[in-house]
PDB file of C-alpha atoms and ligand atoms in Angstrom:
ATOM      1  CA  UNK H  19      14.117   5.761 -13.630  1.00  0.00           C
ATOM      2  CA  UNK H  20      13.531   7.821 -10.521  1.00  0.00           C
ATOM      3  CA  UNK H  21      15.896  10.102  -9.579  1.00  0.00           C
ATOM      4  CA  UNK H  22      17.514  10.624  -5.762  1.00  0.00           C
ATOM      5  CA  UNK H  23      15.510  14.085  -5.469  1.00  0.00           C
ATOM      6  CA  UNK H  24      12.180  12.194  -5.976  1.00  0.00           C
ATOM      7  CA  UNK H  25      12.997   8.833  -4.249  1.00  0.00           C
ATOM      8  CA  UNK H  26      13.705  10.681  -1.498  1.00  0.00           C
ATOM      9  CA  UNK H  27      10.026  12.762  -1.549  1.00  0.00           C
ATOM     10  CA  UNK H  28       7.953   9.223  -2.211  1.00  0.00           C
ATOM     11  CA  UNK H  29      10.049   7.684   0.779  1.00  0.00           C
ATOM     12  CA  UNK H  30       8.883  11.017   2.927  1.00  0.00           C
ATOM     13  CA  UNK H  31       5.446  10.359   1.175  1.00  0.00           C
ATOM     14  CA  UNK H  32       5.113   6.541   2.146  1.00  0.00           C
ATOM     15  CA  UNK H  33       6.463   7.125   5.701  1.00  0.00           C
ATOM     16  CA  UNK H  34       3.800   9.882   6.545  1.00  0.00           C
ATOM     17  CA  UNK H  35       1.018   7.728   5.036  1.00  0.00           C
ATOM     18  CA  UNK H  36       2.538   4.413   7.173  1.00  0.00           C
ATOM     19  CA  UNK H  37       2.835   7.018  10.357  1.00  0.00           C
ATOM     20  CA  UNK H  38      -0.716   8.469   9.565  1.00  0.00           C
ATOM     21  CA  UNK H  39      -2.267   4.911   9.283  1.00  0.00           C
ATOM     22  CA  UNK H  40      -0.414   3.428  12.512  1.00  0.00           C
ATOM     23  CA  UNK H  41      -1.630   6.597  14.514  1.00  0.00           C
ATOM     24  CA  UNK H  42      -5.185   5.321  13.162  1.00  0.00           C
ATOM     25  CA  UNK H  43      -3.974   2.010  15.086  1.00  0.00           C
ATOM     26  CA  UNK H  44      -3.678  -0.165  11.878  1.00  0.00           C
ATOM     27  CA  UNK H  45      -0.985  -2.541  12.639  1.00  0.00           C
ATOM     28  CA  UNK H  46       0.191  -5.748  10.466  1.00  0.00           C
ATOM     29  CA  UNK H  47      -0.794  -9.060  12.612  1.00  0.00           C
ATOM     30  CA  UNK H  48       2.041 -11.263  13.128  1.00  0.00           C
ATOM     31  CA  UNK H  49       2.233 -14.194  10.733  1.00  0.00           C
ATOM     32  CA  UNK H  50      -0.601 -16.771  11.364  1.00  0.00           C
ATOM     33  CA  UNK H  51      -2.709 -14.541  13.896  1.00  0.00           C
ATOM     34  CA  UNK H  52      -5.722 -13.902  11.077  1.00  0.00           C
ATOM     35  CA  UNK H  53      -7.921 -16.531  12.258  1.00  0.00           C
ATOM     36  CA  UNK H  54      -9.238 -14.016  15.181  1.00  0.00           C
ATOM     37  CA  UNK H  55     -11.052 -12.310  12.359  1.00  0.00           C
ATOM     38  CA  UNK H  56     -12.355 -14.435  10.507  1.00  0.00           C
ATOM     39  CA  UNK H  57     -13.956 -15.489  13.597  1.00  0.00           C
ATOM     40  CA  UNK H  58     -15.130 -11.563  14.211  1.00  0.00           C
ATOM     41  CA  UNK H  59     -16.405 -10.900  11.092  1.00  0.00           C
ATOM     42  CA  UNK H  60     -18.669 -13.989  11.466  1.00  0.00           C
ATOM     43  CA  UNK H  61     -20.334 -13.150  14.445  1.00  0.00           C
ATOM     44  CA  UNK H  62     -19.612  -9.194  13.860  1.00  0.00           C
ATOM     45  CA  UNK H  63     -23.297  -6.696  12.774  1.00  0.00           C
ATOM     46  CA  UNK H  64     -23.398  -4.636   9.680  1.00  0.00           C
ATOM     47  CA  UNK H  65     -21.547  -1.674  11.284  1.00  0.00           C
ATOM     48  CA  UNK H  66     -18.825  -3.395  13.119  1.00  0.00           C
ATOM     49  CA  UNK H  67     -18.304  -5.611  10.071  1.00  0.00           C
ATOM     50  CA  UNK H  68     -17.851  -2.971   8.030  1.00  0.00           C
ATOM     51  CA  UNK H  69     -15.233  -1.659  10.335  1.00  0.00           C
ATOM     52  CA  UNK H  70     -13.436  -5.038  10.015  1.00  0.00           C
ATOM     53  CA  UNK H  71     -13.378  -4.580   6.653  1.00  0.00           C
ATOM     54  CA  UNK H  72     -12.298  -0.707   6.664  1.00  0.00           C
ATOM     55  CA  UNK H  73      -9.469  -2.025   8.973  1.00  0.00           C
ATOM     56  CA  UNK H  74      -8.122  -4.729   6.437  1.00  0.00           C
ATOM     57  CA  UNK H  75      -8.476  -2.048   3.648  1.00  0.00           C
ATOM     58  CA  UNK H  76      -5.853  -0.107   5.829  1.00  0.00           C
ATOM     59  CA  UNK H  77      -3.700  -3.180   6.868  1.00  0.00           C
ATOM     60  CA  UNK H  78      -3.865  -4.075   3.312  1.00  0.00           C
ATOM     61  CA  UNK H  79      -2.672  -0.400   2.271  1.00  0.00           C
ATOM     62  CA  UNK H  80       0.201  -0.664   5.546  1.00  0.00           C
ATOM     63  CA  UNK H  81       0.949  -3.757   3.702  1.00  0.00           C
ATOM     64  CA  UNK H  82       2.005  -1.996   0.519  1.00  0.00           C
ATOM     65  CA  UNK H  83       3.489   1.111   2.303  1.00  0.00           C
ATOM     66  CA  UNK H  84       5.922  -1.191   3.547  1.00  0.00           C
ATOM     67  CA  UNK H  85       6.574  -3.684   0.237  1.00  0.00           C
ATOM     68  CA  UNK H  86       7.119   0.060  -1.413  1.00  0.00           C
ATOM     69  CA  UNK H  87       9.579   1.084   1.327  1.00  0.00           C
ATOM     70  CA  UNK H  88      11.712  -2.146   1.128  1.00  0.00           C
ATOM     71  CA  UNK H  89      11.655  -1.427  -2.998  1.00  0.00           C
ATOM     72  CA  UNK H  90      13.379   1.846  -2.620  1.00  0.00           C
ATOM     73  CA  UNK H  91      16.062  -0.235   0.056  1.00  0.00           C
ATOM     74  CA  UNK H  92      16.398  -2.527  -2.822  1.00  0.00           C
ATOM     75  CA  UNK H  93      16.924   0.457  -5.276  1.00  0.00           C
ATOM     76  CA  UNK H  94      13.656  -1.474  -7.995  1.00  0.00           C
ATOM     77  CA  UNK H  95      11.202   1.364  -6.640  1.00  0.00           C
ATOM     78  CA  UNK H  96       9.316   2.681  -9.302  1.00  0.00           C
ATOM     79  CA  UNK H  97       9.046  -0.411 -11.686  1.00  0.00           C
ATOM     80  CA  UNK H  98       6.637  -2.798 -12.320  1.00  0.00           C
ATOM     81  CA  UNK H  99       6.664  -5.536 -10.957  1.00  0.00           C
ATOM     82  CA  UNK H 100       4.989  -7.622 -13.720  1.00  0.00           C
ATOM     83  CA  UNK H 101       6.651  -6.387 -16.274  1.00  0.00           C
ATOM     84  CA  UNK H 102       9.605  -4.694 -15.235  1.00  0.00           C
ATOM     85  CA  UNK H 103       8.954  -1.330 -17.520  1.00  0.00           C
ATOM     86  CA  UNK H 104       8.924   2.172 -15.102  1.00  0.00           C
ATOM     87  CA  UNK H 105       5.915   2.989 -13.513  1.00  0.00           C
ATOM     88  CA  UNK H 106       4.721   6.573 -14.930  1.00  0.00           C
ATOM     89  CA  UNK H 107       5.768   9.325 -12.723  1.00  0.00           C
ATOM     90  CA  UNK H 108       2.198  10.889 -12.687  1.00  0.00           C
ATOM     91  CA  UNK H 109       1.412   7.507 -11.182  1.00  0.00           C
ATOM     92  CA  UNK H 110       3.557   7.314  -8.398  1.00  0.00           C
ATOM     93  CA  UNK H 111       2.383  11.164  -7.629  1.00  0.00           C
ATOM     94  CA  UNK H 112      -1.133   9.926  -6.490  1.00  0.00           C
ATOM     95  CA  UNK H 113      -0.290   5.954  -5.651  1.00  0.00           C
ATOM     96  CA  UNK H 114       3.667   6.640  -4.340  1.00  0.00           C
ATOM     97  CA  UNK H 115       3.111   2.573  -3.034  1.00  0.00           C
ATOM     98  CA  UNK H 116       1.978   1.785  -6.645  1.00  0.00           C
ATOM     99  CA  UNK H 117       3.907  -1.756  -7.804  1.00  0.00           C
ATOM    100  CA  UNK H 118       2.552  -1.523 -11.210  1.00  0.00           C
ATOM    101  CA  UNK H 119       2.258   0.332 -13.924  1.00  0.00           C
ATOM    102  CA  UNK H 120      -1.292   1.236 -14.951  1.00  0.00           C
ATOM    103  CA  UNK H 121      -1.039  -1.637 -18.045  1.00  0.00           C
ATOM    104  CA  UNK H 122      -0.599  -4.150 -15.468  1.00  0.00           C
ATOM    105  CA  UNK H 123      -2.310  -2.570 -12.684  1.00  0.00           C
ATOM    106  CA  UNK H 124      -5.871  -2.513 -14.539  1.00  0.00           C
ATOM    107  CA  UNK H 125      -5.061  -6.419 -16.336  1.00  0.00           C
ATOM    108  CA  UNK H 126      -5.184  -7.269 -12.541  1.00  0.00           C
ATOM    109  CA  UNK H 127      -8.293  -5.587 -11.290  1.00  0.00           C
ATOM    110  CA  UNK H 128     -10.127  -7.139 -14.689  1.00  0.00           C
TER     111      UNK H 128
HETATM  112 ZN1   ZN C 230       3.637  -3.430 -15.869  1.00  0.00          ZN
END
């Protein structure tokens, strides 16, 4: 399990990385709001489509900031969520909003 010391440094971690990407103006939409893009992206060029898409890669990593954050509230940060084993500590070091091991993690990128 993680320890107090080090769920303390991936909360620091995850807040400066959700402070760092909301400074970059990534922001979740409320509930429902996505068809706006869709609509964008369709009528969007190359270059501000792939902005569109380097925005949802950010709103998609906010996304995860935060499910990681409200894991450590609920004291099940650092476990998988599949299959409920710890996630490796060298892991969380370079993904701290990792909510998989590496098993699980590469079954679902296959
Ligand atoms: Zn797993």
């Amino acid at each position: 399990m993680v320890n107090a010391r080090d769920l303390e440094r991936y909360k620091n971690l995850l807040v400066a990385k959700r402070a760092e990407l909301q400074a970059r103006g990534v922001s979740l939409p409320p509930a429902g709001a996505a068809t706006g893009d869709v609509m964008d992206v369709a009528s969007a060029d190359t270059e501000a489509d792939l902005q569109v898409r380097f925005r949802e890669t950010d709103r998609l990593l906010l996304k995860e900031i935060d499910a990681a954050l409200a894991r450590i509230r609920a004291g099940t940060f650092g476990v998988c969520e599949v299959c409920k084993k710890p996630i490796a500590k060298a892991r969380l070091e370079a993904v701290p909003w990792a909510g998989l091991c590496r098993d699980c993690g590469e079954l679902e990128q296959a």
